Every structure is written in C-alpha cells, then in structure tokens.
C-alpha cells in the first residue's frame, strides 16, 4: 500500500461510466418494473453505492476511505437497447476515489445483469472507464 500520510487532505472526486446492452424486450421489462426479482434500477443503484463503500475490501492495496458522497445515475437508451451507468464519488482525503467510482459502475452493471439474466443471458457489460477526476497532486482529468 502506498504511504499517503504526508499528503494533504483535499477535496477529491471521480466519475466513471459503463453500459449494459440488452434485448429491447429486456429493457422494456426493466423500465416497466416487470422483472420477478423486483425493481432492477433501484436495486442496482443501491448495489453501486454499497460497492463504492467496500472498494478497499475488494481491491488489494486500495486505501479505505470515508466517502462523503456516492451518486449513481442510470440512463436508459431505447435506440441502443442499453442502460448507461454513471457513478460520481467524493471524499475529503489524502488519496483519490477513482477506484471507488469504477467499482460502483462495475457492480451497478453486474447487478443489472443479475436482475435480468433470467430473461436475457446475452446482455453485454462494457465501456467501463474513468471520465473525470478532480483534486490531488496529479490534478484534474477529463476524458475527451
């Protein structure tokens, strides 16, 4: 684990995105709250928040952080039969929250898959990436 004890506590944030692509009928079931397991969007949102808080338990050498905010956005796209997932994580700390944002997106996508796998095993999870970060010694980043 990297020693961050000499770093200043600063406000840091990170945003990541990903996508779950599926059949049109699957997207309709999700949006109509028609899955047997329940409301996939709300369950996935909660799973993403929980995952961000547990990132240091999942990723070796990742620092445990006192996260101050996790926001999960789920945007259905009927043109591509997909749901875009966006997670923003904030902290006042000595290290960044990129891994927490990426973990939140990943687990949100996996939860959507789990909720709908009974009706569509061909769903695809992809395009998971960091889209922006702010704070810390390395400064700000915004994907082009």
C-alpha angles and dihedrals in degrees: 000000000000115000108242096166093110094050120102120248106249138164109268134178139176135190126200133179138201140163140226114204120197146154116297090244091054093051089050091052091050093048092045091049088240101140119115091229092058137242103002096188095055094041090050092048091052092046090053092051091048091048093053089055092050099045095114089055091054105037117058115236093012113136118240108243136196095233115205099193141013119181122182121195123193116194118185116210114197092187092063097025090236144116118228113213122204125183126189119189127187133191141163099225152110097268136039132264101224092116091049092053092047092047091049091053093046095051092043089055092045090050092052087052092049093049093052104029092103090067101030122025091168095071114132128217117201153118092072108167146139109261100180145350136184136194135033134076095300090057129212129340131191123180115236 
